[in-house]
Short mmCIF file of C-alpha atoms and ligand atoms in Angstrom, two decimals:
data_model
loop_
_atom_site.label_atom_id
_atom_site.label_comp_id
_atom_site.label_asym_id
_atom_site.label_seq_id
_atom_site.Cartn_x
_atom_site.Cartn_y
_atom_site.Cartn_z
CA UNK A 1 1.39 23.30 18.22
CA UNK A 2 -1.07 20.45 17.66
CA UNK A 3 -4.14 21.02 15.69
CA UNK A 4 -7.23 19.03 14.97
CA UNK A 5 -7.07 17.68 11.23
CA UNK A 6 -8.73 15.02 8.87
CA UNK A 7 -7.50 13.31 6.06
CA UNK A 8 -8.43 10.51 3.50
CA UNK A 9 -7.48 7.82 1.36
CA UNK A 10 -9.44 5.68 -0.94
CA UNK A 11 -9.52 1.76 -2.02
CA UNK A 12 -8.12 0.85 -5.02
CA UNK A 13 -8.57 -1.68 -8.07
CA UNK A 14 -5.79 -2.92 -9.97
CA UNK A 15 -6.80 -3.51 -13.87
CA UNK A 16 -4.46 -5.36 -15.36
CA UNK A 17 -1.08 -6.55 -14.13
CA UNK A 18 -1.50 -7.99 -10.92
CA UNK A 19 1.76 -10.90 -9.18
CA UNK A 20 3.66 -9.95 -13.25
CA UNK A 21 4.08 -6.62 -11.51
CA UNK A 22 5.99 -8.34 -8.73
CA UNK A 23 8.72 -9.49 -11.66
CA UNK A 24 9.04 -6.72 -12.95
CA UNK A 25 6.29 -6.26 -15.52
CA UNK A 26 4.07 -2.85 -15.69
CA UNK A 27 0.72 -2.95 -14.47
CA UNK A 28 -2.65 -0.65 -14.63
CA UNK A 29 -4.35 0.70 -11.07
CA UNK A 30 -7.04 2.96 -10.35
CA UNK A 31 -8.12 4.70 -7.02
CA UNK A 32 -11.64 3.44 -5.79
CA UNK A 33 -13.24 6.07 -4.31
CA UNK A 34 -16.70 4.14 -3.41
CA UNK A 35 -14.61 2.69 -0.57
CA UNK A 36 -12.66 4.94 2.01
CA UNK A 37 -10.40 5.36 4.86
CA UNK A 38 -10.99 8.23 7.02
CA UNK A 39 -8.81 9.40 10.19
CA UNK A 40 -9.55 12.69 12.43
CA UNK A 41 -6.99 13.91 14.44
CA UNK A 42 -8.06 15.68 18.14
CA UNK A 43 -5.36 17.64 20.28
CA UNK A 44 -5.38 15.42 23.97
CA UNK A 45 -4.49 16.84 27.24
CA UNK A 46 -0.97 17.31 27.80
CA UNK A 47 0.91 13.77 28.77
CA UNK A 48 -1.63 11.38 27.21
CA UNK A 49 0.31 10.51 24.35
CA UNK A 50 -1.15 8.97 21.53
CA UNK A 51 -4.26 7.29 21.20
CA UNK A 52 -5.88 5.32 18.37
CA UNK A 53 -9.51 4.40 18.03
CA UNK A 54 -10.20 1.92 15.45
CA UNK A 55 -14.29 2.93 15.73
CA UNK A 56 -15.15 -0.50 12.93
CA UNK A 57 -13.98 -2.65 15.58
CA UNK A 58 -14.79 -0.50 18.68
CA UNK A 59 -11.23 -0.69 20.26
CA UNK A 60 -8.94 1.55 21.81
CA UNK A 61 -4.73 1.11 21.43
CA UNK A 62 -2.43 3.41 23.08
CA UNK A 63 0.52 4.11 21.22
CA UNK A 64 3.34 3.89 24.02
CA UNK A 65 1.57 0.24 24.80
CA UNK A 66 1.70 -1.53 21.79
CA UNK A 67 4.27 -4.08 21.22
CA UNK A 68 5.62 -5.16 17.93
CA UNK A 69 3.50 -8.58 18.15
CA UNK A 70 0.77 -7.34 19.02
CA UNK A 71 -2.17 -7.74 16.38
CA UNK A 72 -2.97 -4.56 15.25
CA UNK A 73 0.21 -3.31 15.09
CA UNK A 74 1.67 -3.25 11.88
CA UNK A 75 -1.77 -1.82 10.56
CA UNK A 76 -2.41 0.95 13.25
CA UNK A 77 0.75 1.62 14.94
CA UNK A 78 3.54 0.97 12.76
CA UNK A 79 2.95 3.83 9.86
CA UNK A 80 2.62 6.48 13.35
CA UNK A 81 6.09 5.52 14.32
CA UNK A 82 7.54 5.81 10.97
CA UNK A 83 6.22 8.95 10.66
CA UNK A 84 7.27 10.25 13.93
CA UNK A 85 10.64 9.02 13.56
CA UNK A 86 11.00 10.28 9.84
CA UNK A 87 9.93 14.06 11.62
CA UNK A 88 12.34 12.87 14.72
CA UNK A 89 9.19 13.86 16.73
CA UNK A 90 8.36 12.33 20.19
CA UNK A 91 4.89 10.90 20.82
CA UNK A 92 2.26 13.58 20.48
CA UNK A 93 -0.36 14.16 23.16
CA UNK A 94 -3.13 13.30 20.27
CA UNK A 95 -6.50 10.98 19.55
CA UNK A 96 -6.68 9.84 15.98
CA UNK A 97 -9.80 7.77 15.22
CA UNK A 98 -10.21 5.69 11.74
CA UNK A 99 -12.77 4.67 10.24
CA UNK A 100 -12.69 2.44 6.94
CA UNK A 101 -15.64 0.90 4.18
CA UNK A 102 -12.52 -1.30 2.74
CA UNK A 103 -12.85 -4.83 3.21
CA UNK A 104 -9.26 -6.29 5.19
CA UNK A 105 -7.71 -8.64 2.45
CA UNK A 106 -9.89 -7.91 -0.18
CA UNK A 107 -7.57 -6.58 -3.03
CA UNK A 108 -8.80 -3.43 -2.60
CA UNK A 109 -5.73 -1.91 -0.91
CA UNK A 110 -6.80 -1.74 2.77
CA UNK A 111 -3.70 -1.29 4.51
CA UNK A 112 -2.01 0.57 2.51
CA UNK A 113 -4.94 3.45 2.84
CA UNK A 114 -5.51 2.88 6.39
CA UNK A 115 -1.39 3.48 6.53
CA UNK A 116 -1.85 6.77 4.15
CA UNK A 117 -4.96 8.14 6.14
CA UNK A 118 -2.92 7.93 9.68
CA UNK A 119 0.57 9.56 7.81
CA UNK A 120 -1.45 12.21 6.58
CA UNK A 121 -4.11 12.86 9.58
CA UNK A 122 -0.51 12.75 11.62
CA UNK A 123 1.52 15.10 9.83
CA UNK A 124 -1.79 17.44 9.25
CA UNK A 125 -2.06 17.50 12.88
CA UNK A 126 1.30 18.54 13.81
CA UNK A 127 1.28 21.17 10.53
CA UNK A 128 4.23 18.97 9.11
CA UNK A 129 3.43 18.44 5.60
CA UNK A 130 5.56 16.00 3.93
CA UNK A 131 5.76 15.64 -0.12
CA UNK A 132 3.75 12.86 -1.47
CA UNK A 133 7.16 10.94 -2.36
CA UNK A 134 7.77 10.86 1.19
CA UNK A 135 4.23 10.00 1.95
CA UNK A 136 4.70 7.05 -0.46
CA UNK A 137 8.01 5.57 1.14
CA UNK A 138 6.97 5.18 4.05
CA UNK A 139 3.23 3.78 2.97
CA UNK A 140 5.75 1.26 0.72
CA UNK A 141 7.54 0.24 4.05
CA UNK A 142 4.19 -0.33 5.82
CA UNK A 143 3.33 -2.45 2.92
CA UNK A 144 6.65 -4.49 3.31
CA UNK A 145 5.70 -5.33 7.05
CA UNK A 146 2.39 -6.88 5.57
CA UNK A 147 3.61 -8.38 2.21
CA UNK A 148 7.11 -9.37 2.50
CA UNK A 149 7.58 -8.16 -1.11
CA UNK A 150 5.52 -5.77 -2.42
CA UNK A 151 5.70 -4.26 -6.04
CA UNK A 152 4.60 -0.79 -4.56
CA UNK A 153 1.27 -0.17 -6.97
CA UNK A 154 -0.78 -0.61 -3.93
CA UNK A 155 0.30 2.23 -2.37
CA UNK A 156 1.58 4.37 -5.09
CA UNK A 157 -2.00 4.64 -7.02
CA UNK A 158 -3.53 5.45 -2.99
CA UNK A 159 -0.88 8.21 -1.64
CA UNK A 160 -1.64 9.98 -5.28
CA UNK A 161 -4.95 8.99 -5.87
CA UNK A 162 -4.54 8.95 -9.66
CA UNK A 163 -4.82 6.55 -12.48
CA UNK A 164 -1.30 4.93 -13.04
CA UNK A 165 0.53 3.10 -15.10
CA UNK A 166 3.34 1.64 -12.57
CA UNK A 167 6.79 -0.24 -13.05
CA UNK A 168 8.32 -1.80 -9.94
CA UNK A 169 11.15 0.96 -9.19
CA UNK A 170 10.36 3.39 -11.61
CA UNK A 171 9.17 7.03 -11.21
CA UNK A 172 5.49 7.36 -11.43
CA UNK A 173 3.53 7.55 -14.72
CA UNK A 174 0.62 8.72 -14.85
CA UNK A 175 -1.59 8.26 -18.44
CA UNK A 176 -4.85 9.62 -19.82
CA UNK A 177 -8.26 7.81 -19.67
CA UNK A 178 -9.66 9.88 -23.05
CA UNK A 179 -13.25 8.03 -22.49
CA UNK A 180 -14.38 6.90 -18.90
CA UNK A 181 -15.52 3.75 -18.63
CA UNK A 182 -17.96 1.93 -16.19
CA UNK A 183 -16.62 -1.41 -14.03
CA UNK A 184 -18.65 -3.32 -11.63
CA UNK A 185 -16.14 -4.40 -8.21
CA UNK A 186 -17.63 -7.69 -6.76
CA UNK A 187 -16.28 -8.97 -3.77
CA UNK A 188 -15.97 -12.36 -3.24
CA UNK A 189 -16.57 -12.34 0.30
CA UNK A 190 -13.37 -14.48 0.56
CA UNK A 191 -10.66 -12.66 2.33
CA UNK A 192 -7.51 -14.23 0.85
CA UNK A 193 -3.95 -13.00 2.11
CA UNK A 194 -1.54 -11.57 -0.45
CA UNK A 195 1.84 -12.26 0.60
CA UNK A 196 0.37 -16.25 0.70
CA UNK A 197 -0.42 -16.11 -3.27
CA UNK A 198 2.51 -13.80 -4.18
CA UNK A 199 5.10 -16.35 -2.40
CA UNK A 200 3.20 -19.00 -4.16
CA UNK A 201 3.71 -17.65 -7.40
CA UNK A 202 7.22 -16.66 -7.17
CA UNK A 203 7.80 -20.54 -6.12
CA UNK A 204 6.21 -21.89 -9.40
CA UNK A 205 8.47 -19.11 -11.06
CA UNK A 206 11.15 -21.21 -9.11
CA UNK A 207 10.02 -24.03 -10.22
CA UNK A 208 9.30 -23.74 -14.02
CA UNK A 209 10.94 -19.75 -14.94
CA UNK A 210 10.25 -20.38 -18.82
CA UNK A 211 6.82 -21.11 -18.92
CA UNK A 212 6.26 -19.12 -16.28
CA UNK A 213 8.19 -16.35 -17.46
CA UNK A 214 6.63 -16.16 -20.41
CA UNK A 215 3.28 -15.73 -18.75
CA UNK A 216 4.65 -12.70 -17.10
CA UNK A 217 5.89 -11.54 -20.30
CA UNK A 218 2.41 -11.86 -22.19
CA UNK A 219 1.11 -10.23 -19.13
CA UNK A 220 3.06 -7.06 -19.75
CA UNK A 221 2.16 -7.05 -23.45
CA UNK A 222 -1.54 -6.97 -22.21
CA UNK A 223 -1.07 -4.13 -19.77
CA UNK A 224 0.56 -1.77 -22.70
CA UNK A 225 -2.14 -2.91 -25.06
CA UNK A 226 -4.31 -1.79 -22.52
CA UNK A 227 -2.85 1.53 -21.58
CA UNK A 228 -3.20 2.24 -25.66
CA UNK A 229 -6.98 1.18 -25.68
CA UNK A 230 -7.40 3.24 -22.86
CA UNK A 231 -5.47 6.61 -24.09
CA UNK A 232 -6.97 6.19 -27.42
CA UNK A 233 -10.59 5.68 -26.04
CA UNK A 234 -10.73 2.35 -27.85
CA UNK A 235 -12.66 0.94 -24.62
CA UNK A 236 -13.96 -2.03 -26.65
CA UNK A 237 -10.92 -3.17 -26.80
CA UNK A 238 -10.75 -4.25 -23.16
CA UNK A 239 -13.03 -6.83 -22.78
CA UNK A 240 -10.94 -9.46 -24.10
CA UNK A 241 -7.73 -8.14 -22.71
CA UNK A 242 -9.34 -8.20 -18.81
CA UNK A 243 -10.78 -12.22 -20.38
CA UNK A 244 -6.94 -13.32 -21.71
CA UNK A 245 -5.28 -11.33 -18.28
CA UNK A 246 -7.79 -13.45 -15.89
CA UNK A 247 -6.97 -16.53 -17.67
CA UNK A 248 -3.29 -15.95 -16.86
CA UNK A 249 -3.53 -15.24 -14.14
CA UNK A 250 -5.71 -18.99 -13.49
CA UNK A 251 -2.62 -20.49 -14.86
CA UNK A 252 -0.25 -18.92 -12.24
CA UNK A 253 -2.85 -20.65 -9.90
CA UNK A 254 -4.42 -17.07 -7.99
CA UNK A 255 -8.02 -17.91 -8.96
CA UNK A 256 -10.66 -20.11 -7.37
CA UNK A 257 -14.12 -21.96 -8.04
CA UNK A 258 -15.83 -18.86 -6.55
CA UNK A 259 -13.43 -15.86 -8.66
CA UNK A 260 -13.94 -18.73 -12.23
CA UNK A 261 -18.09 -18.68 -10.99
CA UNK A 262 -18.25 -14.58 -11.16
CA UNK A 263 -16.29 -13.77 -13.38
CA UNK A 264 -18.34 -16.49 -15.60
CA UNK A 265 -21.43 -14.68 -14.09
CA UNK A 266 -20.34 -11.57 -15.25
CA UNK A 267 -19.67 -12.07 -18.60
CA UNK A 268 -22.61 -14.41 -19.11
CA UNK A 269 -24.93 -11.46 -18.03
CA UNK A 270 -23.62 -9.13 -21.03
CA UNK A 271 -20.07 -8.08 -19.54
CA UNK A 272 -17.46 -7.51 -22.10
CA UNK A 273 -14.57 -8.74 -19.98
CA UNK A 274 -13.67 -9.97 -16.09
CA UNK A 275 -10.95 -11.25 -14.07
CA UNK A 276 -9.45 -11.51 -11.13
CA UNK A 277 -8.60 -8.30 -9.95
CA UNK A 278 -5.39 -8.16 -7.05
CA UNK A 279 -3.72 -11.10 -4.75
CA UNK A 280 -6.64 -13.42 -5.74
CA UNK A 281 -7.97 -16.55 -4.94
CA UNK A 282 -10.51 -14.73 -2.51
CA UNK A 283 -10.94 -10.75 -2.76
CA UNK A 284 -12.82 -9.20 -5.66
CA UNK A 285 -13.32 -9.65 -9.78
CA UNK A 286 -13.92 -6.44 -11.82
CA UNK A 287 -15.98 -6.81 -15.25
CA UNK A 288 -16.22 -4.51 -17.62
CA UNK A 289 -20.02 -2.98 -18.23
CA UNK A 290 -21.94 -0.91 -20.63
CA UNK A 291 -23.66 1.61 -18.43
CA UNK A 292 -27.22 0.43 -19.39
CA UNK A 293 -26.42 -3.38 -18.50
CA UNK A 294 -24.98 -3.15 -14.86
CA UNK A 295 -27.89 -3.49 -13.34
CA UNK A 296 -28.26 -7.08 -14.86
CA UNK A 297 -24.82 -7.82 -14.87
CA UNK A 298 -24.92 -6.93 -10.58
CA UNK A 299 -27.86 -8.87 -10.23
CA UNK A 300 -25.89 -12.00 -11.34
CA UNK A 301 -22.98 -11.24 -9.65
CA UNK A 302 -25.33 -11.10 -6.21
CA UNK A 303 -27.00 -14.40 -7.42
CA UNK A 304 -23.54 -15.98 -7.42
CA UNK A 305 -22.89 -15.08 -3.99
CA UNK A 306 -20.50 -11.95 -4.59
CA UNK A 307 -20.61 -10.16 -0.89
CA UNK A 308 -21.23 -7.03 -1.98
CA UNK A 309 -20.86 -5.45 -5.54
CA UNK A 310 -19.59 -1.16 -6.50
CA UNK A 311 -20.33 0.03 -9.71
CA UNK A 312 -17.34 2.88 -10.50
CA UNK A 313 -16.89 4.72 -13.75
CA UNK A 314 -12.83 5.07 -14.45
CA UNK A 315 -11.76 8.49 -15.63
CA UNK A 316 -8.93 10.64 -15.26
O1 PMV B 401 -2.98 -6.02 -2.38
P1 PMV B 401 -3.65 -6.76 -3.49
O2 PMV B 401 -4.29 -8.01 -3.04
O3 PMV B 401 -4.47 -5.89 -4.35
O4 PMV B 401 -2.52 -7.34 -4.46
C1 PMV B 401 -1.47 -6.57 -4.87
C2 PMV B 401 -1.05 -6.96 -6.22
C3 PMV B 401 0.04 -7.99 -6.36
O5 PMV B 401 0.59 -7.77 -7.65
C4 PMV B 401 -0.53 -9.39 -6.29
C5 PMV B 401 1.13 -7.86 -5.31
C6 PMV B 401 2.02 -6.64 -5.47
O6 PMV B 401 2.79 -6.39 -4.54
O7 PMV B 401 1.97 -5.96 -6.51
#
C-alpha cells in the first residue's frame, strides 16, 4: 500500500571542528532550521514507476531512466535506490517532489538533507519506517558518493536534527546548550566543493604531518573547550575560540580573501568571534552576536558582499 507522505530535513552549521574532524578530531554541529529540504510523496498510477521533480530547477527525472553519470544522480536518485534496495523493494509507482532553501556547496549540508528528505518521504510513503541509525548509514553512503571521504557530521547532526558533539566512528553524543546563543550565517556567495579542500588538506597532512598534525590537535582542544563553554553557559567564552579555530583553519589553507573580508567584517561591527564555518574557501562564515548588535553586524556582512545572511539562535 502506497500512501501520500511528507518529510523534512534542515541545513546545518558546523561550529567548530571542521577538515580536523576528517583525522580524527571531535567537532561541534548544529541543525539550521532557517534553511530546509522538503519532499512530498504522491501515490502514481499503477506502472509509472518513480518519478522525481526537482521543482528549484523545474525538471523532471524518472527513476528507471537515470544512469549512474548522469548529473543529478548521485543527489536525486542514488539515496532512492539505496533505500529501495536496503527494503529489497522494487520501484514504486510514486511522484516525490523536493523542494530546498539550501544553497548547493555552501557548507550548509545540502546533500546530505536533500538525501535524508527523499529516505524519509520514501520510506513514509511505503509505511516502512526505518530507525534513524539506518536512516544515517545510508545518508553517510550518499555522502561518500559526493565527498570521497566524509567524517559523517554532515549527515549525522541532519538525520537527528540535534546539537552534537561528533567523533569520526563513534556513537553519537549529544550535549547540552545551558544558554542559547545568537549566530549570524553569511554566505559567501562562493560555492566551493568539499571533497576539493578536504583532499587538499589531507595532501599538506602528507606533506608536513607534524606541523600539520599539531594543528589538528589544537583544533580538538578548541572543540572540547568549546563544548565546556557551551554546557556551562560560559558563552563569552566563544568568541575567541570561533577567532583562534578560523585562524587554523587559514593555515590549513580553506579560507579566502572573501571568507578573511567577512569574517573581518563581522567582528569589526561588534561580533565576538567568526570563522570559516564547513569545506571553506567559498560557502559561509558564522560570527558570534549579542542579540541587540546583529542588525549592525548583518548590515556589514551585506556591505561586504555576503549573498545572503540568517540570523539563528543555538539551543538545545
Ligand atoms: O559539507 P561541508 O562543506 O559543511 O564540510 C564538511 C566538513 C568537513 O570537515 C570539511 C568535511 C567532513 O567530511 O567532515
Amino acid at each position: 500500500m502506497i500512501r501520500a507522505a511528507h518529510a523534512a530535513a534542515p541545513g546545518k552549521i558546523i561550529l567548530f571542528g571542521e577538515h580536523a574532524v576528517v583525522h580524527g578530531q571531535p567537532a561541534i554541529a548544529v541543525p539550521l532550521a532557517a534553511v530546509q529540504v522538503q519532499a512530498r510523496a504522491d501515490p502514481a498510477s499503477a506502472g509509472s514507476g518513480l518519478t522525481i521533480r526537482a521543482a528549484d530547477i523545474g525538471r523532471v527525472f524518472r527513476f528507471r531512466d537515470a544512469a549512474e553519470n548522469h548529473s543529478f544522480y548521485n543527489a536525486l536518485i542514488y539515496p532512492l535506490r539505496l533505500a529501495l534496495d536496503w527494503l529489497h523493494q522494487s520501484e514504486p509507482d510514486l511522484t516525490i517532489t523536493v523542494q530546498s532553501t539550501i544553497p548547493i556547496g555552501g557548507g550548509l549540508g545540502s546533500g546530505a538533507a536533500l538525501a535524508a528528505a527523499l529516505i524519509r518521504v520514501l520510506l513514509a510513503a511505503l509505511d516502512s519506517p526505518l530507525p534513524r541509525e539506518t536512516v544515517n548509514a545510508l545518508v553517510y553512503e550518499v555522502e561518500k558518493r559526493h565527498h570521497g571521504s566524509p567524517s559523517g557530521v554532515d549527515n549525522t547532526v541532519i538525520v537527528y536534527a540535534q546539537p552534537v558533539y561528533f567523533v569520526r566512528g563513534q556513537p553519537l553524543e549529544t550535549f547540552e546548550i545551558s544558554r542559547p546563543f545568537t549566530l549570524l550565517v553569511a554566505d559567501s556567495g562562493i560555492s566551493s566543493p568539499t571533497h576539493i579542500t578536504v583532499g587538499d588538506v589531507r595532501q599538506l597532512y602528507d606533506a608536513e604531518p607534524d606541523r600539520v598534525g599539531a594543528i589538528f590537535a589544537r583544533i580538538g582542544e578548541i572543540v572540547r573547550a568549546a563544548r565546556t563553554a557551551i554546557e556551562s553557559g560560559k558563552i563569552e567564552l566563544l568568541g575567541s575560540l570561533m577567532n583562534e579555530n578560523h585562524a587554523l583553519l587559514r593555515d590549513l589553507t580553506v579560507s579566502s580573501d572573501k571568507l578573511e573580508r567577512l569574517c573581518r567584517a563581522a567582528l569589526d561591527a561588534g561580533a565576538q568571534g567568526a570563522k570559516l564555518s564547513g569545506g571553506g574557501r567559498g560557502g559561509n562564515i558564522i560570527a558570534l552576536a549579542e542579540p541587540g548588535q546583529t542588525d549592525q553586524i548583518a548590515a556589514a556582512l551585506r556591505q561586504q558582499g555576503a549573498a545572503r545572511v540568517i540570523e539563528t539562535v543555538v539551543r538545545s
